[in-house]
Every structure is written in structure tokens, then in C-alpha cells.
XYZ file of C-alpha atoms in Angstrom:
466
model
C -60.850 -18.135 63.904
C -63.462 -20.727 64.716
C -64.221 -19.238 68.078
C -64.836 -15.660 66.396
C -67.115 -17.259 63.954
C -69.107 -18.833 66.675
C -69.166 -15.703 68.488
C -70.296 -13.617 65.358
C -73.168 -16.297 64.803
C -74.249 -15.819 68.328
C -74.480 -12.353 68.247
C -76.233 -12.269 64.852
C -78.865 -14.842 66.413
C -79.432 -12.398 69.433
C -79.819 -9.541 66.853
C -82.304 -11.579 64.708
C -84.210 -12.561 67.905
C -84.580 -8.979 68.752
C -85.272 -7.849 65.263
C -82.496 -5.134 65.410
C -79.444 -4.217 63.799
C -76.190 -5.136 65.341
C -72.913 -3.207 65.496
C -69.757 -5.254 66.183
C -66.426 -4.078 67.497
C -62.972 -5.788 67.883
C -59.621 -5.293 69.625
C -55.900 -6.307 69.075
C -56.565 -9.846 70.588
C -59.437 -10.476 67.939
C -62.171 -10.492 70.672
C -65.554 -9.352 69.613
C -67.786 -6.687 71.342
C -71.203 -5.141 70.878
C -70.340 -1.835 72.543
C -67.519 0.697 71.719
C -64.617 1.257 74.155
C -60.920 2.591 74.007
C -58.848 0.222 72.137
C -61.673 -1.210 69.936
C -62.184 -0.646 66.457
C -65.525 -0.899 64.210
C -65.718 -4.316 62.491
C -69.128 -3.597 60.655
C -72.963 -3.298 61.009
C -75.264 -6.315 60.255
C -78.999 -6.062 59.388
C -80.956 -9.217 60.536
C -82.922 -10.809 57.636
C -86.824 -10.744 58.292
C -88.042 -14.305 58.825
C -91.468 -14.994 56.830
C -94.386 -15.353 59.039
C -95.782 -18.901 59.044
C -98.897 -20.745 60.504
C -99.730 -24.348 60.810
C -102.498 -25.982 59.334
C -104.401 -29.083 59.876
C -102.157 -31.248 57.424
C -99.046 -29.841 59.813
C -97.405 -28.206 56.568
C -96.369 -24.727 57.022
C -97.914 -22.150 54.621
C -96.546 -18.779 53.893
C -98.688 -15.692 54.729
C -98.584 -13.430 51.844
C -97.858 -9.784 52.754
C -99.761 -7.109 51.233
C -98.984 -6.335 47.534
C -97.764 -2.987 46.645
C -99.511 -3.347 43.231
C -103.009 -1.921 42.758
C -105.906 -4.281 42.912
C -108.377 -4.581 39.977
C -111.268 -4.425 42.617
C -112.697 -1.020 42.977
C -115.486 1.194 43.841
C -116.273 4.334 42.088
C -118.896 7.088 42.181
C -117.375 10.331 41.480
C -117.769 11.848 37.911
C -114.043 12.781 37.048
C -114.975 14.885 34.272
C -117.427 17.000 36.385
C -116.632 20.608 36.962
C -116.303 21.597 40.701
C -119.563 22.742 41.851
C -120.386 24.462 45.309
C -120.653 21.049 46.977
C -117.938 19.185 45.059
C -117.893 17.130 41.929
C -120.975 15.434 40.430
C -121.418 11.910 41.292
C -122.472 9.260 38.780
C -126.158 8.136 39.200
C -125.022 4.751 40.510
C -122.018 3.734 42.349
C -119.974 1.011 40.527
C -118.445 -2.094 41.931
C -115.874 -4.229 40.157
C -114.750 -7.541 41.527
C -111.000 -8.349 41.982
C -111.538 -11.910 40.439
C -113.693 -10.615 37.471
C -112.917 -7.123 36.380
C -114.863 -7.623 33.255
C -118.003 -7.869 35.300
C -119.527 -5.086 37.557
C -122.623 -4.031 39.549
C -124.094 -0.586 39.846
C -126.493 0.639 42.431
C -128.066 3.848 43.427
C -131.019 5.746 44.814
C -132.731 8.906 43.840
C -135.566 11.004 45.126
C -137.141 14.384 43.650
C -139.301 16.450 45.894
C -141.708 19.143 44.994
C -143.658 22.019 46.658
C -146.549 23.065 44.583
C -149.218 25.784 44.496
C -151.939 25.326 41.733
C -155.034 27.296 41.028
C -157.369 26.599 38.416
C -159.817 29.172 36.971
C -162.632 27.994 34.801
C -164.197 30.258 32.152
C -167.652 28.449 32.664
C -169.101 30.184 35.830
C -170.971 27.161 36.906
C -167.756 25.562 37.645
C -165.881 25.757 40.924
C -162.342 27.369 40.691
C -159.709 25.511 42.794
C -156.731 26.569 44.678
C -154.511 23.614 45.913
C -151.107 23.700 47.802
C -149.277 20.234 47.787
C -146.276 18.660 48.712
C -145.117 15.386 47.342
C -142.294 13.158 45.952
C -142.265 13.534 42.376
C -140.072 10.462 41.715
C -138.279 7.919 44.004
C -135.873 5.528 42.272
C -133.822 2.333 43.313
C -131.870 1.615 40.445
C -129.537 -1.371 39.766
C -127.366 -2.895 37.007
C -125.175 -5.603 36.456
C -122.642 -6.227 33.898
C -121.942 -10.134 32.796
C -118.747 -9.297 30.949
C -117.581 -7.476 28.027
C -120.909 -7.226 26.003
C -123.866 -8.092 28.178
C -125.542 -6.184 31.022
C -128.935 -5.818 32.800
C -130.484 -2.599 33.907
C -133.575 -2.231 36.012
C -135.265 0.281 38.497
C -137.963 0.192 41.060
C -139.995 3.318 41.102
C -142.928 5.259 42.989
C -143.832 8.550 41.315
C -145.964 11.186 42.690
C -146.284 9.843 46.216
C -148.632 11.821 48.518
C -149.777 13.824 45.212
C -153.229 15.606 45.183
C -156.092 15.743 47.311
C -156.211 12.128 48.067
C -152.708 12.236 49.398
C -152.226 8.612 48.404
C -148.695 6.741 48.980
C -148.729 5.647 45.510
C -147.266 2.332 44.635
C -144.008 0.831 43.583
C -143.551 -0.623 39.921
C -140.844 -1.662 37.536
C -139.530 1.115 35.246
C -136.619 -0.135 32.967
C -135.809 -3.746 32.999
C -133.798 -4.692 30.001
C -130.719 -6.686 28.763
C -128.210 -4.677 26.930
C -125.895 -6.448 24.331
C -123.211 -3.972 23.463
C -120.992 -4.307 20.576
C -121.350 -7.946 19.930
C -119.485 -7.745 16.773
C -116.992 -5.167 18.143
C -118.559 -2.301 16.514
C -120.764 0.619 17.699
C -122.904 0.245 14.481
C -125.099 -2.591 16.232
C -126.207 -2.951 19.489
C -129.201 -4.669 21.141
C -132.000 -4.116 24.019
C -134.359 -6.618 24.967
C -137.692 -6.284 27.185
C -138.373 -3.124 28.962
C -136.316 -0.373 27.292
C -137.424 3.071 26.034
C -137.993 3.549 22.437
C -137.292 7.081 21.134
C -140.475 8.624 20.498
C -139.339 11.896 21.798
C -135.974 13.464 22.922
C -137.160 14.891 26.209
C -138.771 11.384 27.127
C -135.592 9.591 26.283
C -133.542 11.921 28.493
C -133.170 10.296 32.027
C -135.481 12.193 34.288
C -132.527 12.989 36.724
C -131.139 15.134 33.611
C -134.239 17.030 32.625
C -134.448 20.859 33.201
C -137.974 20.687 34.711
C -139.264 17.562 36.412
C -142.511 17.511 34.499
C -142.129 17.262 30.648
C -144.117 18.919 28.096
C -147.655 17.573 27.954
C -147.625 16.643 24.154
C -144.301 14.776 24.988
C -146.120 12.898 27.647
C -148.995 12.036 25.342
C -146.236 10.672 22.749
C -144.792 8.594 25.288
C -148.190 6.590 25.769
C -149.395 6.787 22.248
C -147.354 3.753 20.699
C -146.024 1.721 23.607
C -146.954 1.707 27.154
C -144.929 4.328 29.021
C -142.437 4.290 25.741
C -141.192 1.048 27.126
C -143.509 -1.803 26.518
C -141.560 -4.920 26.277
C -139.726 -4.999 22.825
C -136.711 -5.595 20.992
C -134.569 -3.116 19.729
C -131.342 -2.494 17.631
C -129.516 0.712 17.843
C -126.038 2.149 17.050
C -124.100 4.909 15.508
C -121.296 5.757 13.060
C -118.495 7.823 14.600
C -121.361 9.580 16.770
C -122.188 11.416 13.450
C -125.327 9.126 12.834
C -127.443 7.583 15.481
C -130.377 4.985 14.902
C -132.727 3.035 16.637
C -135.298 0.508 15.305
C -137.800 -1.529 17.444
C -141.098 -3.633 17.750
C -142.817 -4.949 20.771
C -145.951 -4.451 22.730
C -148.381 -1.625 21.664
C -150.080 0.991 23.742
C -152.378 0.195 26.880
C -155.587 1.951 25.973
C -155.951 3.149 29.623
C -153.068 5.235 29.262
C -154.218 7.066 26.120
C -156.599 10.049 26.321
C -159.037 11.443 23.760
C -158.837 15.147 22.711
C -161.236 16.055 25.805
C -158.865 14.372 28.156
C -160.882 11.262 28.774
C -158.924 7.798 29.344
C -159.564 5.179 26.832
C -160.154 2.564 29.808
C -163.596 1.663 28.560
C -162.056 0.279 25.328
C -162.579 -3.668 25.028
C -159.888 -4.500 22.520
C -160.588 -7.332 19.947
C -157.439 -7.110 17.954
C -154.130 -5.351 18.263
C -150.747 -5.633 16.474
C -147.320 -5.124 17.593
C -145.841 -1.532 17.035
C -142.779 -1.183 14.986
C -140.828 1.973 13.795
C -137.458 3.682 14.248
C -135.553 7.066 14.574
C -132.457 8.411 13.073
C -130.408 11.382 14.403
C -127.597 13.200 12.629
C -124.710 15.533 13.813
C -123.539 16.758 10.631
C -120.860 19.253 12.127
C -117.209 18.274 12.990
C -116.478 18.599 16.598
C -120.316 19.215 17.368
C -121.370 15.272 17.798
C -123.737 14.497 20.535
C -122.084 11.817 23.041
C -124.612 11.871 25.710
C -128.240 12.499 25.664
C -129.283 15.125 28.207
C -130.694 18.546 28.703
C -128.016 19.600 31.358
C -124.509 20.115 30.111
C -123.194 22.245 33.091
C -121.625 24.857 30.751
C -119.237 22.166 29.010
C -118.655 21.225 25.529
C -121.069 21.753 22.419
C -123.291 19.691 20.261
C -125.806 20.076 17.160
C -128.374 17.177 16.398
C -131.201 16.937 14.032
C -133.480 13.711 13.901
C -136.789 12.298 12.861
C -138.739 9.366 13.941
C -141.881 7.268 12.676
C -143.626 4.729 14.925
C -146.972 2.806 14.094
C -149.272 0.628 15.666
C -150.838 -0.968 12.236
C -154.137 -2.231 13.894
C -156.194 -1.468 16.902
C -159.634 -2.797 16.988
C -162.339 -3.090 19.746
C -165.487 -1.516 21.278
C -166.138 1.245 23.830
C -168.422 1.222 26.837
C -171.012 2.835 24.609
C -170.932 0.411 21.865
C -168.838 2.560 19.499
C -166.490 0.699 17.166
C -162.843 1.558 17.469
C -160.749 0.718 14.315
C -157.533 2.625 13.947
C -154.000 2.695 12.572
C -152.094 4.542 15.227
C -149.097 6.492 14.178
C -146.619 9.234 15.537
C -144.189 11.338 13.467
C -141.534 12.999 15.765
C -138.945 15.559 14.669
C -136.280 17.119 17.101
C -133.435 19.637 16.889
C -131.194 20.380 19.846
C -127.790 22.044 20.326
C -125.727 23.548 23.020
C -122.392 25.697 23.180
C -120.874 25.868 26.801
C -123.572 27.451 28.894
C -126.336 27.917 26.306
C -128.776 25.011 25.419
C -131.818 25.074 23.148
C -133.892 22.126 21.750
C -137.320 21.646 20.069
C -139.526 19.014 19.063
C -142.551 18.557 16.651
C -145.089 15.661 17.031
C -148.014 14.623 14.855
C -150.504 11.964 15.957
C -152.700 10.171 13.421
C -156.028 8.555 14.240
C -156.480 10.359 17.299
C -159.742 10.123 18.895
C -162.035 13.176 19.653
C -164.244 11.901 22.345
C -164.056 8.355 23.469
C -167.533 8.570 25.165
C -169.566 9.302 21.892
C -171.669 6.746 20.376
C -169.764 7.186 16.905
C -166.106 7.743 17.162
C -164.620 10.697 15.443
C -160.890 10.399 14.608
C -158.287 12.767 13.012
C -154.778 14.273 13.505
C -153.400 15.924 16.691
C -150.133 18.155 16.365
C -148.044 19.955 18.765
C -144.588 21.154 19.565
C -142.438 22.724 22.061
C -139.228 24.776 22.547
C -136.959 24.800 25.518
C -133.653 26.682 26.556
C -131.452 27.018 29.598
C -128.184 29.127 30.301
C -125.877 27.944 32.842
C -123.650 30.553 34.682
C -120.607 28.445 35.219
C -118.815 31.403 36.688
C -121.656 32.487 39.110
C -122.346 29.121 41.171
C -123.818 27.187 38.318
C -127.367 29.037 38.633
C -129.323 28.483 35.385
C -132.594 30.314 34.270
C -134.495 28.384 31.925
C -137.674 28.762 29.636
C -140.088 26.559 27.630
C -143.097 27.437 25.617
C -145.627 24.573 24.394
C -148.535 24.529 21.810
C -150.710 21.577 21.232
C -153.980 21.188 19.079
C -155.355 18.035 20.448
C -157.646 17.588 17.512
C -156.718 19.588 14.318
C -160.121 19.315 12.407
C -162.087 20.957 14.963
C -161.685 24.270 16.754
C -161.240 24.825 20.515
C -158.928 21.712 21.426
C -155.742 24.098 21.627
C -153.384 23.917 24.691
C -150.588 26.362 25.308
C -148.152 26.140 28.291
C -145.506 28.835 29.097
C -142.868 28.012 31.835
C -140.014 30.292 33.338
C -137.637 29.054 36.111
C -134.305 28.615 37.625
C -132.196 25.772 38.541
C -129.328 25.930 41.044
C -126.686 23.045 40.502
C -125.390 22.668 43.809
C -123.331 19.406 42.802
C -124.579 19.195 39.116
C -127.549 16.803 39.192
C -126.530 14.944 42.168
C -127.822 17.734 44.309
C -129.974 20.472 42.669
C -132.746 22.835 43.578
C -135.055 24.858 41.469
C -138.246 26.933 41.257
C -140.496 27.835 38.332
C -143.786 29.330 37.345
C -145.917 27.657 34.595
C -149.328 29.123 32.973
C -151.429 26.847 30.979
C -154.469 27.769 28.869
C -157.056 25.401 27.592
C -159.250 25.755 24.875
C -163.075 25.659 25.079
C -163.325 22.098 23.946
C -160.195 21.066 26.032
C -161.291 22.083 29.241
C -162.017 25.777 29.006
C -159.666 27.007 31.904
C -156.316 28.735 32.951
C -154.297 26.959 35.233
C -151.233 28.894 37.164
C -148.641 26.626 38.715
C -145.691 27.570 41.114
C -143.219 24.647 41.966
C -140.102 24.349 44.040
C -138.330 21.339 43.182
C -135.163 19.495 44.609
C -133.015 16.270 43.714
C -130.816 14.080 45.359
C -129.150 10.885 44.025
C -126.107 8.642 44.958
């Protein structure tokens, strides 16, 4: 028995050294064999036990090398929007790629790039025969973005982007310059409720729905003129440094209140289109104000502010805003005194059902300046509105025709300051907003005091982001 035991151990040791299974046979004398033969019977099959890998370290102790775990890691990188429909080129991606570290799953980093290109043919015809008509063909980068965001934990994150808009635009064909767009800290649900959240520094205030929608998700890359004016009227590019609180109640009621740095006079034009760059400010207050939006019908709540819904879902929202700069005083280059209380009223309505979307906004500007070059400034009100609509054929390659009409009286008290704009076009969502191309025709008509001209524009557009 002792001899057999030694023999078995020897065979098993050989098997372990070779990392293979061993089959053992025996005969009437009790002798053990590794191969079958006449007079031998099967004793059993034996599997060697795997030896754990080891390695030596400087302290001469042996440490076990951990084999790969079959459990999923908390670290991950994501980019695909899993809720996206399947487009011709695949599912839409998120605007930024998200990285989540293995050792801190509550923290994350997002990064992405975006580019919008435009081919443009623009002709201008003046009603004044002494002026020279123009016909300009151009190609330029409408927007270039590098976006980055970082999550510091459950509640805090930071968002910013570096941008270059209208690079190679116009006769000058300049390269443009890079600048900071968004740059804010978000504090989300600090009291574990959606009713109260905060943003600090350069975050958008909601002076207009279409201006609040991210430019990657607007139907036409150039927003309505009256909305662009609202974006500059209260705070620089609607995101001068500010402090804001916002939240929602069951997606039924949304609100935002904010205060911060007021408008830059360089960016605000008078009714004739002249910049306020000549104004030498002597006193200016912070802006303040807010917006409230309602989704009154069950099942029609707005969950994401966008203009492109890709034929999915439904929503209906109405809202209103009031923003004011209580004091703005200064002197123009011609010695005229500026003393205004600038305010903006905005109202919006929007809705979509599957492929159909429609939205409209109204604007009223108080203490608008008629002519900044006059020796005595004339101020009054300016009002305007636009309406836009799109239909996405989700069963026909996500081709989407759209329409927009705009009417803006730049100075209500005097005739001839009216501007109208009509736009018709089509977008093709090859991969949602990730990859899309489009084309549209736009006709603008300016009153006798607002330029006295007709402008016809044809644009072919494209967008990629990742």
C-alpha cells in the first residue's frame, strides 16, 4: 500500500508538472500504470490543481497575482445614446464622450468636439439706386467647439467650452478667434430635490427658448434676428457672469431666476443697426429677472429643451420671462446722454407630437434706442415674434422639411423700422444631430429706416460632433 501511494503521488506530480489530466490503470498485482493494456482495469481519472502564479518582490515575500475578475468593472466609457432611433449611419451619439473612473464612480469627465460648416450665396438689393448691390458666395465654419465637463461627485460639476464662430466668414475671410463660451459650476439637487439647483458664473439665462437650445440641436444654425437681439439686450451673449437658481416640479413647472453682469453696449445695436460701441458708461446696475414654463397636460411634459425630436415622444409647454437692467447711464461719442432702464419681456409656446414640431416666441424690448449717433437719443419700444415648424419623416430616412417666419419692428413709434424674414429648408439626419446635412432658402426684407433692402440667402449646412 505504501508503494502504491508513492507511485500515485509520483504520477500526480508528473501530471501537475505537465498541467494535464492523468488516467491510472491497475492489474491483479496492484501495480499502477499510466496506459491501458490487456489485464489492466481503470482505477480513475485525476485533474491537477492549478498552482497560483507568484512573483518575488524586494522584501522576498511572495505575492499572489490576481486573475482577471469576471465581475463588471465600475469604470466605463460611453458615447452612444441608447434611446436614439436607428438612423442611416447608426444611433446618435451624445454630444460628449463620458469617462467614469473605476475608483470613483460618482466622478466623471466628458469631452467632445463639434463643427458646423456652411456654404452660402447671399445677394443684397437696395431700394436706393445710389447704393451698390452685392452678390457674395462664401464658405465658412459656422461653429467650432471643444467642450469639456467634469463631475466632482453626486452634486457638483463644471462645464465649459472653447469656441470659434464664423471662421473664414465674409469678404475679410478672417480666421476668427477662440473664446470661452459656457463656463459654469452646476450644483444639482443639493437638497435631493429637483426643486432647487444652482449655476454659477457663465451660464445662459433663458431670455429666449431658441437661444437656450444648444446650437447643436437647433433646426437652422442661424437663429431668428429678434432672438439674437434678445440674447445681447440684458446680459452679454445671455451668459454674462451670473448666479442663478432653477428647478422643476414633476416636469410640470420649470423656473429660473438669476442676477449678474449686464449687457455690453458694444453688442447692442440701435434700430438702424449701429452698434453702441461709442457709449461711455458712467453707471450700470446688475441685471435680474426670471422665467417660468408650464407643461399642463399629463404625459406631455417637456424633459429636454431642443428643437429636434427625431420623431419621438410628445410635449407641450408655455412660458414667460421678464428680465431688466434697472440703470444704464453714459454718454455717446456725439455727447448725447444715455439714461435708460432696459427690460425684456419674452413669451413662448412649443409642442411636438412624434414627427411634427412647432414653436413660437414673442419679444418686447423697452428703452430701445432709435439712433445712437443722434445728438439727442430717442428711446421707445421694439417688438417682434417668430414661428417655426419641422416635420421629421422617420419612415423615410429621417428627412425633415422645416419652415420659419419672423416679423420684427425695431422701433414701434416710427414707421419704416420693420424687418421680416421667411425661411424654408430641409434637414437630413444621417445620424441624428451627430451627423446631419441641410439646405435652406431665406428672404429678408428691411423697411426704409432699417436698411431699405431685400436680402436673398441660400445656405447648405453640415454638422459633425463626437
